[in-house]
Structure formats: C-alpha cells, structure tokens
Amino acid sequence: MNSTDNDGELIRKFETLARSDVALVGGKNASLGEMIGALKSKGIPVPPGFATTSQLYWQYVGYNDIHARLSDIISEWQSNTATLAETGAAIRRLFLRGSWPPEAATKIKREYLELARAEGNMELAVAVRSSATAEDLPDASFAGQQESYLNVYGADAVLDTCRQCYASLFTDRAISYRQSKGFDHMSVALSIGVQRMVRSSTGGSGVMFSIDTETGFDKVVLINAAWGLGESVVQGTVDPDEYQVFKPLLDNHSLTPTLEKKCGGKATKAERAMFVLEDAEILQLSRWACIIEKHYDCPMDIEWAKDGVTGDLYIVQARPETVRSRDDAAVLKTYTVKEKGRVLVTGGSVGDAAVSGHLCLIESAENMDSFVKGSILVTTATDPDWVPLMESAAAIITDHGGRTSHAAIVSRELGLPAIVGTGNATQVLHTDQVVTVSCAEGDVGFVYDGTSKIGTETVDLARLSKIKTQIMLNLANPAAAYKWWRLPVDGIGLVRMEFVVSNAIRVHPMALELPGSPLLTLR
C-alpha cells in the first residue's frame, strides 16, 4: 500500500501538472496538465480543472479500512472460490459505502467552488473522469476501463461522483484487464479529473489521430466527428463523419489539404446532409494535432469538443497512440482474397487481414456467455465490457461505429480484422453462417458469403537490396497509397485518371461537363 504522508498533494490544479506526474495523477490528468502548461502558448485550448491525486485515493482507502478486505476478496477470486462478478460487486460496495476523510471532502469542494467562481457560474457543469495510475501508458492502451461522468453540477454531486469513480476501479472489466496485463490490483490507484464541461451536447465532438489508424501512414490526420457528446464516437454507437487531412501542406494557409470528407449517419434528415465541422475547423484541429504530436514526439490519440453556444473548439484529452506506432516498420505482410463469394455487407475496414469462419451473433452484453470461442463476432457495437469476449474472437463486425470507435481500437490492439459501421450486419447475418471477412481491400471492408481462398505474403523490407535505379509505383486507387507507404520506393510514377474518377469521384466524366456539375462542389 502506498504512503499517504504527504497530505499537501491531495489536490492539484491542471496547470501545475506535467507528464512527470503520471504516478500521482495518472496519464490522462498528467497529459491535460502538460498541454495547459506547455502548449497554451501555442494556441492549444484545454478547459480548466483540477485532479485528485493517488495519495487522496490511498487516504480514502485507509480512512475506510478497505485495504485488508480488498486483499481478501481479490485472493478469493484468484483462488477460484468467487466469480469475477461477485468479486467486483463486493469491492465496489466497499468504496460506495465509504465516507470521505473530512480534509479531503473540504479540499474537493473548495477546488470545485473556486473553479465555478472563476467561470462565473456557481453551479458549473463539470466532467468527472477517472485516471488510473497505470492507464494510458505505452504498454497499457485500453483506456476506458474506469467510469467517467459528464454534466455533474454542484459540490456535493462532485463528491458523490468521485466516490463512484473510485468504485469503478474495480468494475469487472477493469479487474479482468489488470489481471491480463499483469498489474497488481493492490498497487494500482485512481486519480480523478474534474474539468469544466464543454457544451458539446449542442455542438459536436469526436476523436482524431495524428496518423492513419489502419496503415500507420504518418502524413495524415484522421478526424472523426459527431453531433453531441463524444461518448457516442468512442463507444461506436453512431457512424461519425470522417475527415483526412494531409499534414505536410497544413503550414500553407492558402491551401485546404483535406484529402477526404465522409458524411456519417445522423439523427435527422437535415443533419445527415451536413458535416459536423466546417473546413476551417477541420484544418484547425489538424494543426493542433500536429503541434501536440511534435511536443510529445510520438503519434497521438486526441479527443476534442466543440461548444454549441460559442462555437469554440477545445482539446479535452490526449494520449500516445499505442498500436500502429509500434508496428514493425521493416516487415510488410499483405493478404489477398480469391474465389470471393457474394457480398453480404460492407463497412469501414479495420486492419488489413482476412479470415474465414462461422459467425456468432450476440445482440447484447447479457448474452456474451453464448459466444463460441474462435467465431466471428457480429453485434451492434462494443464497449469495454466486451473485451474478454473480443479476445476470443476471430474477427469483429458491427452495425455502428467508425475507425476511432471502441470496437475498432480494441480490434487493432488485438490484431483482429474488423468491419465497423455496416449499418445492417445484425439483420443480414446470422449465427453459424460461414463467411469471409476481408479488410485487405482498402478502407472498405467486405463480408463475403462462404469460405474464400486467403493468401498471405510477408516481405522483410530491411533485407531488400539497395539499387541505383529509381523505383516508382503505379496506382489505380488513391487510397492504396496509404497501404504501400512503407515500401522502399521513390514515389508514384503513374496514376491513371480514369481510375481516380471511377474509384474516388464516381461521376461519369461527361456528366462533369454539364451545367451544375457536381465537380463544382468538390474540394
């Protein structure tokens, strides 16, 4: 058990934190403090707030005599005398029934009221987010194992919500995750971030990566955006807009280097015809992503929000990207699918692999026990509760979600092919059906009927001989440039315009010459 002697470190304002404070406030809060302290002068806006420290957590544990009972309960589970569900419920009760040490309660209330006073609203809405001391580290990428709460009003409500955050350190999924990663349940602590809410419920929000999430191509920013709170994008319950921006041209403000814009599924007909972000906002977020990436010196996974009242954009989280940035750049493995059956559904492709197998349709987390290990999971969307099941799947197919959704992020971490945002997979596909899942054909994933022939080829790029002759690529589909970017070539030698028209523009060239041509609205 950690020491709680230094009571002066119970609460820290974000602006006093830095990356070096991970052990004290967890990766999430340390990163917020780092950005406020180091990047505010570079124009990165982060909403203000404060963090409770790991020392306050240990003080709460000691004040309520939780540690000894916690150790006994964990030991019972590890010796198979109690189920995971029984273990988690018993530990959470210990925290939820606990009382706040008087000094800790006073300090949390005081910090909230100071924040509210500074913002001119004594009933200020805040986000209360968990930040485990082992969360968001390079070898621990499953952020989201603990709970976070939005739109919390009032000092007493903040105290109650902080207690719920402590209890969430022992959700079933968090216990299972730590066990699989080898973290000691008795040494992990929880910091809590209390941050002014961005009024994104009437605006928009989303996630962006400073690299392409499927190929690791480091010259683009990928942005997902949806109306309302960002939880819908992260959880994959909506099909978000997707924007791709070419980083090398961002410094030239006379250009609009947006490579692609896809309008996602929306709640109303009017919203479905609109993008969440304007062009200028897309470019602004992309520039911020580049600034943050340069500061951290690694690819980043960033959450943003747009205030629906003022229209202002904010960065609300940033963490290192933990999958593609660790890929072996010297090895190129490609998959090919031959003898394809009928296309059953399509969606966003996650990964670049392909697999054949039996489907297992699971409509809700309550039915996870019926999943057959090694099957291809079909469901509407996933959240952290699904991780143990996903670890035993051969591939994943969802109705909803984009390339930054929970299903997509976890599938990449596990090295599984996944097809997200199909729209109707749970209606079209059925349990025990034999299909082939192909993520080897670009940014669109295909589910084919039956078993297809799947070939693989692995090339060790480091072993290729260096030659004096320039080697150039011929491309038919512009999206393929991402897939082949690691090849030791000197560039693109030929791109056939008719293939660009058929693959990307998808309008007959003669139609483009007519008055009112769609070409006039393309950017």
Coordinates of C-alpha atoms in Angstrom, one line a residue:
M1 CA 0.0 0.0 0.0
N2 CA 1.3 3.4 -0.9
S3 CA 2.2 6.1 1.6
T4 CA -0.3 8.9 2.4
D5 CA 2.0 11.0 4.5
N6 CA 2.2 14.0 2.1
D7 CA -1.3 15.5 2.6
G8 CA -0.3 18.5 0.6
E9 CA -0.6 16.5 -2.6
L10 CA -4.3 15.6 -2.3
I11 CA -5.4 18.1 -5.0
R12 CA -3.6 19.6 -7.9
K13 CA -4.8 22.2 -10.4
F14 CA -4.3 21.1 -14.0
E15 CA -1.8 23.9 -14.7
T16 CA 0.5 22.6 -12.0
L17 CA 0.8 19.2 -13.6
A18 CA 3.2 17.7 -16.2
R19 CA 4.0 14.4 -17.8
S20 CA 6.3 13.6 -15.0
D21 CA 3.3 13.4 -12.6
V22 CA 1.8 10.2 -14.1
A23 CA 2.3 8.3 -10.8
L24 CA 0.5 11.0 -8.9
V25 CA -2.5 11.7 -11.2
G26 CA -2.5 9.1 -13.9
G27 CA -1.8 9.5 -17.6
K28 CA -5.0 11.3 -18.5
N29 CA -4.7 14.1 -16.0
A30 CA -0.9 14.4 -16.4
S31 CA -1.4 14.9 -20.1
L32 CA -4.0 17.6 -19.5
G33 CA -1.6 19.5 -17.3
E34 CA 1.2 19.1 -19.7
M35 CA -0.8 20.6 -22.5
I36 CA -2.0 23.5 -20.4
G37 CA 1.5 24.3 -19.2
A38 CA 3.5 23.7 -22.4
L39 CA 1.1 24.2 -25.3
K40 CA -1.3 27.0 -24.2
S41 CA 1.2 29.5 -25.7
K42 CA 1.0 27.6 -29.0
G43 CA -2.8 28.1 -29.1
I44 CA -3.9 24.7 -27.8
P45 CA -7.1 25.3 -25.7
V46 CA -7.8 22.9 -22.9
P47 CA -10.7 23.5 -20.4
P48 CA -9.5 24.2 -16.9
G49 CA -9.9 21.9 -13.9
F50 CA -8.2 20.0 -11.1
A51 CA -7.2 16.5 -10.2
T52 CA -7.4 14.5 -7.1
T53 CA -4.2 12.6 -6.6
S54 CA -3.3 8.9 -6.0
Q55 CA -2.4 9.9 -2.4
L56 CA -6.0 11.1 -1.8
Y57 CA -7.2 7.7 -3.1
W58 CA -4.9 5.9 -0.6
Q59 CA -6.2 8.2 2.2
Y60 CA -9.8 7.2 1.3
V61 CA -8.8 3.5 1.3
G62 CA -7.1 3.9 4.7
Y63 CA -9.8 6.0 6.3
N64 CA -12.4 3.4 5.4
D65 CA -10.2 0.4 6.3
I66 CA -10.7 -1.0 2.7
H67 CA -7.2 -2.4 2.0
A68 CA -7.3 -5.6 4.1
R69 CA -10.8 -6.5 3.0
L70 CA -9.9 -5.7 -0.6
S71 CA -6.9 -8.1 -0.4
D72 CA -9.0 -10.9 0.9
I73 CA -11.7 -10.5 -1.8
I74 CA -9.1 -10.5 -4.6
S75 CA -7.4 -13.6 -3.1
E76 CA -10.8 -15.4 -3.1
W77 CA -11.3 -14.7 -6.8
Q78 CA -7.7 -15.6 -7.7
S79 CA -8.2 -19.0 -5.9
N80 CA -11.4 -19.6 -7.8
T81 CA -13.6 -19.5 -4.8
A82 CA -15.6 -16.5 -6.0
T83 CA -16.7 -15.4 -9.5
L84 CA -15.5 -12.2 -11.2
A85 CA -19.0 -10.7 -10.9
E86 CA -19.1 -11.4 -7.1
T87 CA -15.6 -10.1 -6.6
G88 CA -16.3 -6.8 -8.4
A89 CA -19.6 -6.2 -6.7
A90 CA -18.2 -6.8 -3.3
I91 CA -15.2 -4.4 -3.8
R92 CA -17.4 -1.7 -5.3
R93 CA -19.7 -1.8 -2.2
L94 CA -16.7 -1.1 0.0
F95 CA -16.0 2.1 -1.9
L96 CA -19.6 3.2 -2.3
R97 CA -20.3 2.8 1.4
G98 CA -17.2 4.6 2.4
S99 CA -17.0 8.1 3.9
W100 CA -14.8 11.0 2.9
P101 CA -12.0 12.0 5.2
P102 CA -13.1 15.5 6.3
E103 CA -10.0 17.2 5.0
A104 CA -10.3 15.6 1.6
A105 CA -14.0 16.4 1.3
T106 CA -13.3 20.1 2.2
K107 CA -10.5 20.3 -0.4
I108 CA -12.5 18.8 -3.2
K109 CA -15.5 21.1 -2.5
R110 CA -13.2 24.2 -2.3
E111 CA -11.5 23.4 -5.6
Y112 CA -14.8 22.9 -7.3
L113 CA -16.2 26.2 -6.0
E114 CA -13.0 28.1 -7.0
L115 CA -13.3 26.7 -10.5
A116 CA -17.0 27.6 -10.6
R117 CA -16.3 31.1 -9.4
A118 CA -13.6 31.6 -12.0
E119 CA -16.0 30.5 -14.7
G120 CA -18.8 32.8 -13.3
N121 CA -21.2 30.0 -12.6
M122 CA -21.6 28.6 -9.1
E123 CA -23.5 25.6 -10.4
L124 CA -20.9 24.9 -13.1
A125 CA -21.3 21.7 -15.1
V126 CA -18.1 19.6 -15.0
A127 CA -16.8 16.3 -16.4
V128 CA -15.6 13.9 -13.7
R129 CA -13.1 11.5 -15.3
S130 CA -11.2 8.5 -13.8
S131 CA -7.4 8.4 -14.5
A132 CA -5.8 5.2 -13.2
T133 CA -2.1 5.4 -12.4
A134 CA -1.5 2.5 -14.8
E135 CA -3.9 3.8 -17.5
D136 CA -2.8 5.3 -20.9
L137 CA 0.8 4.1 -20.6
P138 CA 2.6 2.8 -23.7
D139 CA 2.0 -0.9 -22.8
A140 CA -1.5 -0.3 -21.5
S141 CA -3.6 1.1 -24.2
F142 CA -7.1 0.0 -23.1
A143 CA -8.2 3.4 -21.8
G144 CA -11.8 3.5 -20.6
Q145 CA -11.7 0.7 -18.1
Q146 CA -12.9 3.0 -15.4
E147 CA -16.0 5.2 -15.4
S148 CA -16.3 8.9 -16.3
Y149 CA -19.3 11.1 -15.7
L150 CA -20.5 14.2 -17.6
N151 CA -22.6 17.2 -16.7
V152 CA -22.1 17.0 -12.9
Y153 CA -23.5 20.0 -11.1
G154 CA -22.7 21.2 -7.6
A155 CA -20.0 20.5 -4.9
D156 CA -22.0 17.7 -3.2
A157 CA -22.7 16.0 -6.5
V158 CA -18.9 16.1 -7.4
L159 CA -18.1 14.4 -4.1
D160 CA -20.6 11.6 -4.8
T161 CA -19.4 11.2 -8.3
C162 CA -15.8 10.9 -7.2
R163 CA -16.8 8.1 -4.9
Q164 CA -18.4 6.3 -7.9
C165 CA -15.1 6.8 -9.8
Y166 CA -13.2 5.1 -7.0
A167 CA -15.6 2.2 -7.1
S168 CA -15.2 1.9 -10.9
L169 CA -11.5 1.0 -10.4
F170 CA -13.0 -2.4 -9.7
T171 CA -15.5 -2.9 -12.4
D172 CA -15.5 -6.5 -13.7
R173 CA -13.8 -5.3 -16.9
A174 CA -11.1 -3.3 -15.0
I175 CA -10.3 -6.3 -12.8
S176 CA -10.1 -8.6 -15.8
Y177 CA -7.9 -6.1 -17.8
R178 CA -5.4 -5.6 -15.0
Q179 CA -5.1 -9.4 -14.5
S180 CA -4.4 -9.9 -18.2
K181 CA -1.8 -7.2 -18.2
G182 CA -0.1 -8.3 -15.0
F183 CA -0.9 -5.2 -13.0
D184 CA -1.0 -5.7 -9.2
H185 CA -4.6 -4.9 -8.1
M186 CA -3.3 -3.8 -4.7
S187 CA -0.9 -1.2 -6.0
V188 CA -3.0 0.5 -8.7
A189 CA -4.6 3.8 -7.6
L190 CA -7.0 6.2 -9.1
S191 CA -6.8 9.9 -9.7
I192 CA -9.9 11.9 -10.7
G193 CA -10.0 14.8 -13.1
V194 CA -12.7 17.5 -12.6
Q195 CA -12.9 19.6 -15.7
R196 CA -15.2 22.3 -17.0
M197 CA -17.7 20.8 -19.4
V198 CA -17.6 21.9 -23.0
R199 CA -21.2 22.4 -24.1
S200 CA -20.8 19.8 -26.9
S201 CA -24.3 18.4 -26.3
T202 CA -25.5 21.3 -28.6
G203 CA -22.3 21.3 -30.6
G204 CA -20.1 18.4 -31.7
S205 CA -17.2 16.3 -30.6
G206 CA -15.0 13.4 -31.6
V207 CA -11.6 11.8 -31.8
M208 CA -8.6 12.4 -34.0
F209 CA -5.3 10.6 -34.6
S210 CA -2.1 12.1 -35.9
I211 CA -1.5 9.1 -38.1
D212 CA -3.7 6.8 -40.3
T213 CA -5.1 4.3 -37.9
E214 CA -5.0 1.4 -40.3
T215 CA -1.6 1.7 -42.0
G216 CA 0.4 3.8 -39.7
F217 CA 0.9 6.4 -42.5
D218 CA 2.3 9.4 -40.7
K219 CA 1.5 12.1 -43.2
V220 CA -2.2 12.4 -42.4
V221 CA -4.5 13.4 -39.6
L222 CA -7.7 11.3 -39.2
I223 CA -10.7 13.1 -37.6
N224 CA -14.0 11.5 -36.6
A225 CA -16.9 13.8 -35.7
A226 CA -20.5 13.5 -34.5
W227 CA -23.1 15.8 -33.2
G228 CA -23.4 16.0 -29.4
L229 CA -21.2 14.3 -26.7
G230 CA -18.1 12.5 -27.7
E231 CA -19.0 9.3 -25.9
S232 CA -21.1 8.3 -28.9
V233 CA -18.0 8.3 -31.2
V234 CA -15.7 6.5 -28.7
Q235 CA -18.4 3.9 -27.9
G236 CA -19.2 3.4 -31.6
T237 CA -23.0 4.0 -31.2
V238 CA -23.0 6.4 -34.1
D239 CA -21.5 6.4 -37.6
P240 CA -19.4 9.6 -37.5
D241 CA -18.1 11.9 -40.1
E242 CA -14.6 11.1 -41.2
Y243 CA -12.1 13.7 -42.4
Q244 CA -8.5 13.0 -43.6
V245 CA -6.0 15.9 -43.9
F246 CA -2.5 15.9 -45.5
K247 CA -0.1 17.2 -42.8
P248 CA 2.8 18.5 -45.0
L249 CA 0.6 21.2 -46.6
L250 CA -1.0 22.4 -43.3
D251 CA 1.5 25.2 -42.9
N252 CA 0.4 26.8 -46.2
H253 CA -2.8 28.7 -45.1
S254 CA -3.7 29.4 -48.7
L255 CA -4.4 25.7 -49.2
T256 CA -7.1 23.3 -48.0
P257 CA -5.3 20.0 -47.8
T258 CA -8.4 17.9 -46.9
L259 CA -7.9 14.6 -48.7
E260 CA -11.3 13.2 -48.0
K261 CA -14.6 14.0 -46.2
K262 CA -17.2 11.4 -45.5
C263 CA -20.6 12.4 -44.0
G264 CA -21.7 9.9 -41.3
G265 CA -25.1 8.8 -40.2
K266 CA -27.1 11.4 -38.3
A267 CA -30.3 11.6 -36.2
T268 CA -32.3 13.8 -38.5
K269 CA -32.6 14.2 -42.3
A270 CA -31.2 17.8 -42.1
E271 CA -28.2 16.6 -40.0
R272 CA -27.5 13.8 -42.5
A273 CA -27.0 16.4 -45.2
M274 CA -24.4 18.4 -43.1
F275 CA -20.9 17.9 -42.0
V276 CA -20.3 18.4 -38.2
L277 CA -17.2 20.6 -38.9
E278 CA -16.6 23.4 -41.3
D279 CA -13.4 23.2 -43.5
A280 CA -11.6 25.8 -41.3
E281 CA -12.4 23.8 -38.2
I282 CA -11.1 20.6 -39.8
L283 CA -7.8 22.3 -40.6
Q284 CA -7.6 24.0 -37.1
L285 CA -8.0 20.6 -35.4
S286 CA -5.4 19.1 -37.7
R287 CA -2.9 21.8 -36.9
W288 CA -3.4 21.3 -33.2
A289 CA -2.9 17.5 -33.7
C290 CA 0.5 18.3 -35.4
I291 CA 1.5 20.6 -32.5
I292 CA 0.6 18.1 -29.9
E293 CA 2.3 15.3 -31.8
K294 CA 5.5 17.3 -32.1
H295 CA 5.5 18.2 -28.4
Y296 CA 5.1 14.5 -27.3
D297 CA 7.4 13.3 -30.1
C298 CA 5.0 10.4 -31.0
P299 CA 1.7 9.8 -32.8
M300 CA -1.2 10.9 -30.7
D301 CA -4.8 9.8 -30.0
I302 CA -6.7 13.0 -29.2
E303 CA -10.3 13.8 -28.1
W304 CA -11.8 17.2 -29.0
A305 CA -15.1 19.0 -28.4
K306 CA -17.0 22.0 -29.9
D307 CA -19.0 24.3 -27.7
G308 CA -22.5 24.6 -29.2
V309 CA -23.0 28.1 -27.8
T310 CA -19.8 29.8 -28.6
G311 CA -18.6 27.6 -31.5
D312 CA -15.2 27.3 -29.8
L313 CA -13.1 24.1 -30.2
Y314 CA -11.2 22.5 -27.3
I315 CA -8.9 19.6 -26.7
V316 CA -10.2 17.5 -23.8
Q317 CA -7.8 14.5 -23.8
A318 CA -4.6 13.4 -25.5
R319 CA -2.6 10.2 -25.1
P320 CA 0.0 8.4 -27.2
E321 CA -1.3 6.1 -30.0
T322 CA -0.3 2.6 -29.0
V323 CA -0.9 0.3 -31.9
R324 CA 0.3 1.4 -35.3
S325 CA 3.2 3.5 -33.9
R326 CA 4.6 0.2 -32.5
D327 CA 4.3 -1.8 -35.7
D328 CA 7.4 -3.4 -37.1
A329 CA 8.2 -1.0 -40.0
A330 CA 10.7 -3.4 -41.5
V331 CA 8.1 -6.1 -42.2
L332 CA 5.3 -5.9 -44.7
K333 CA 2.5 -8.5 -44.6
T334 CA -0.2 -8.5 -47.2
Y335 CA -3.4 -10.5 -47.6
T336 CA -5.2 -11.4 -50.8
V337 CA -8.7 -12.9 -51.0
K338 CA -9.5 -15.1 -54.0
E339 CA -12.6 -17.0 -55.1
K340 CA -14.9 -14.5 -53.4
G341 CA -18.5 -15.3 -52.7
R342 CA -21.4 -12.9 -52.8
V343 CA -21.0 -9.6 -50.9
L344 CA -23.3 -9.7 -47.8
V345 CA -22.4 -6.4 -46.1
T346 CA -19.7 -3.7 -46.2
G347 CA -18.4 -1.2 -43.8
G348 CA -15.3 0.5 -42.6
S349 CA -12.2 -1.7 -42.7
V350 CA -10.1 -2.0 -39.6
G351 CA -6.7 -3.7 -40.0
D352 CA -5.6 -5.3 -43.3
A353 CA -6.1 -9.0 -42.6
A354 CA -8.7 -11.5 -43.8
V355 CA -10.3 -14.6 -42.2
S356 CA -13.0 -17.2 -42.9
G357 CA -15.2 -18.8 -40.2
H358 CA -18.5 -19.2 -38.5
L359 CA -20.5 -16.2 -37.4
C360 CA -21.8 -15.8 -33.8
L361 CA -24.4 -13.0 -33.4
I362 CA -24.5 -11.5 -29.9
E363 CA -27.1 -8.7 -29.6
S364 CA -26.3 -7.6 -26.1
A365 CA -23.7 -8.0 -23.4
E366 CA -26.1 -10.0 -21.4
N367 CA -25.8 -12.8 -23.9
M368 CA -22.0 -12.9 -24.1
D369 CA -21.8 -16.4 -22.4
S370 CA -23.3 -17.9 -25.6
F371 CA -20.4 -16.8 -27.7
V372 CA -18.4 -19.6 -29.3
K373 CA -14.7 -19.1 -28.9
G374 CA -12.9 -18.6 -32.3
S375 CA -16.1 -17.4 -34.0
I376 CA -16.6 -14.1 -35.9
L377 CA -18.4 -11.8 -33.6
V378 CA -21.4 -9.9 -35.0
T379 CA -23.1 -7.2 -32.8
T380 CA -24.4 -3.6 -32.9
A381 CA -21.5 -2.0 -31.1
T382 CA -19.0 -2.8 -28.3
D383 CA -17.8 -1.2 -25.1
P384 CA -15.2 -2.1 -22.5
D385 CA -17.4 -4.8 -21.1
W386 CA -17.0 -6.8 -24.3
V387 CA -13.2 -7.0 -24.2
P388 CA -12.9 -10.5 -22.7
L389 CA -15.2 -11.8 -25.5
M390 CA -13.4 -9.9 -28.2
E391 CA -10.1 -11.5 -27.1
S392 CA -11.5 -14.9 -28.1
A393 CA -13.0 -13.8 -31.5
A394 CA -11.5 -14.4 -34.9
A395 CA -12.9 -11.1 -36.3
I396 CA -15.5 -8.5 -35.4
I397 CA -18.4 -7.0 -37.4
T398 CA -20.6 -4.1 -36.0
D399 CA -23.6 -2.2 -37.2
H400 CA -22.3 1.1 -35.9
G401 CA -19.1 2.9 -35.3
G402 CA -16.2 4.5 -37.1
R403 CA -12.4 3.9 -37.2
T404 CA -12.0 5.5 -33.8
S405 CA -14.7 3.6 -32.1
H406 CA -14.2 1.2 -29.2
A407 CA -14.6 -1.9 -31.5
A408 CA -12.0 -0.5 -33.9
I409 CA -9.4 0.5 -31.3
V410 CA -9.6 -2.8 -29.4
S411 CA -9.5 -4.9 -32.7
R412 CA -6.3 -3.1 -33.7
E413 CA -4.8 -3.8 -30.3
L414 CA -5.7 -7.5 -30.6
G415 CA -4.6 -7.8 -34.2
L416 CA -8.1 -8.7 -35.4
P417 CA -9.7 -7.8 -38.7
A418 CA -12.9 -5.8 -38.0
I419 CA -15.6 -4.2 -40.2
V420 CA -17.4 -1.4 -38.4
G421 CA -20.4 0.8 -39.3
T422 CA -22.0 -1.8 -41.6
G423 CA -25.5 -0.5 -40.8
N424 CA -27.3 -3.8 -41.0
A425 CA -25.0 -6.7 -40.2
T426 CA -27.2 -7.9 -37.3
Q427 CA -30.2 -8.0 -39.7
V428 CA -28.4 -9.6 -42.7
L429 CA -26.1 -12.1 -41.0
H430 CA -27.0 -15.0 -38.7
T431 CA -25.2 -17.3 -36.2
D432 CA -23.4 -20.4 -37.7
Q433 CA -23.3 -18.7 -41.2
V434 CA -19.9 -19.3 -42.9
V435 CA -18.4 -16.1 -44.2
T436 CA -15.1 -14.5 -45.2
V437 CA -14.2 -11.2 -43.6
S438 CA -11.8 -9.1 -45.8
C439 CA -10.1 -6.0 -44.6
A440 CA -7.4 -6.4 -47.3
E441 CA -9.0 -4.3 -50.0
G442 CA -8.6 -0.7 -48.8
D443 CA -10.7 1.4 -46.5
V444 CA -13.9 -0.6 -47.2
G445 CA -14.3 -4.0 -45.6
F446 CA -16.3 -6.8 -47.2
V447 CA -18.1 -9.8 -45.7
Y448 CA -18.4 -12.5 -48.4
D449 CA -20.6 -15.5 -48.3
G450 CA -18.8 -18.8 -47.8
T451 CA -15.1 -19.6 -47.4
S452 CA -12.7 -17.8 -49.7
K453 CA -9.1 -18.7 -50.5
I454 CA -6.9 -16.4 -48.5
G455 CA -3.2 -15.9 -49.4
T456 CA -0.5 -14.1 -47.4
E457 CA 2.9 -12.7 -48.3
T458 CA 5.5 -11.4 -45.9
V459 CA 8.3 -9.2 -47.1
D460 CA 11.3 -8.2 -44.9
L461 CA 11.9 -4.7 -46.2
A462 CA 15.3 -4.5 -44.4
R463 CA 16.6 -7.4 -46.5
L464 CA 15.8 -5.8 -49.9
S465 CA 18.9 -4.8 -51.9
K466 CA 19.5 -1.2 -52.5
I467 CA 19.7 -0.3 -56.1
K468 CA 20.5 2.9 -58.0
T469 CA 17.5 2.8 -60.3
Q470 CA 14.6 4.7 -59.1
I471 CA 11.5 2.5 -58.4
M472 CA 8.1 4.1 -58.8
L473 CA 4.6 2.8 -58.1
N474 CA 1.7 2.7 -60.4
L475 CA -1.6 3.3 -58.6
A476 CA -5.2 2.7 -59.6
N477 CA -6.9 3.6 -56.3
P478 CA -5.6 6.8 -54.5
A479 CA -6.4 5.1 -51.1
A480 CA -3.8 2.4 -51.9
A481 CA -1.0 5.0 -51.3
Y482 CA -1.6 4.6 -47.6
K483 CA -1.2 0.8 -47.8
W484 CA 2.1 0.9 -49.6
W485 CA 3.8 3.9 -48.0
R486 CA 6.5 1.8 -46.2
L487 CA 7.8 0.3 -49.4
P488 CA 11.3 1.4 -50.3
V489 CA 10.3 3.3 -53.4
D490 CA 10.9 6.8 -54.8
G491 CA 7.3 7.9 -55.2
I492 CA 4.3 7.5 -57.5
G493 CA 5.2 7.2 -61.2
L494 CA 1.7 6.8 -62.7
V495 CA -1.9 7.4 -61.5
R496 CA -4.4 6.8 -64.2
M497 CA -7.0 9.5 -64.2
E498 CA -9.9 7.2 -65.3
F499 CA -9.3 5.0 -62.3
V500 CA -9.3 8.1 -60.0
V501 CA -12.6 9.1 -61.5
S502 CA -14.1 5.6 -61.1
N503 CA -12.8 4.9 -57.6
A504 CA -12.9 8.3 -55.9
I505 CA -15.1 10.8 -57.8
R506 CA -17.6 8.2 -59.1
V507 CA -19.2 10.6 -61.6
H508 CA -19.1 10.0 -65.3
P509 CA -16.6 12.4 -67.0
M510 CA -19.3 13.6 -69.5
A511 CA -21.6 14.4 -66.6
L512 CA -19.0 16.7 -65.1
E513 CA -19.2 18.9 -68.2
L514 CA -22.8 19.7 -67.7
P515 CA -24.0 23.0 -66.0
G516 CA -24.4 22.5 -62.3
S517 CA -21.8 19.7 -62.4
P518 CA -21.0 18.0 -59.0
L519 CA -17.4 18.8 -59.8
L520 CA -18.1 22.4 -58.9
T521 CA -18.8 21.5 -55.3
L522 CA -15.9 19.1 -54.9
R523 CA -13.0 20.3 -52.8

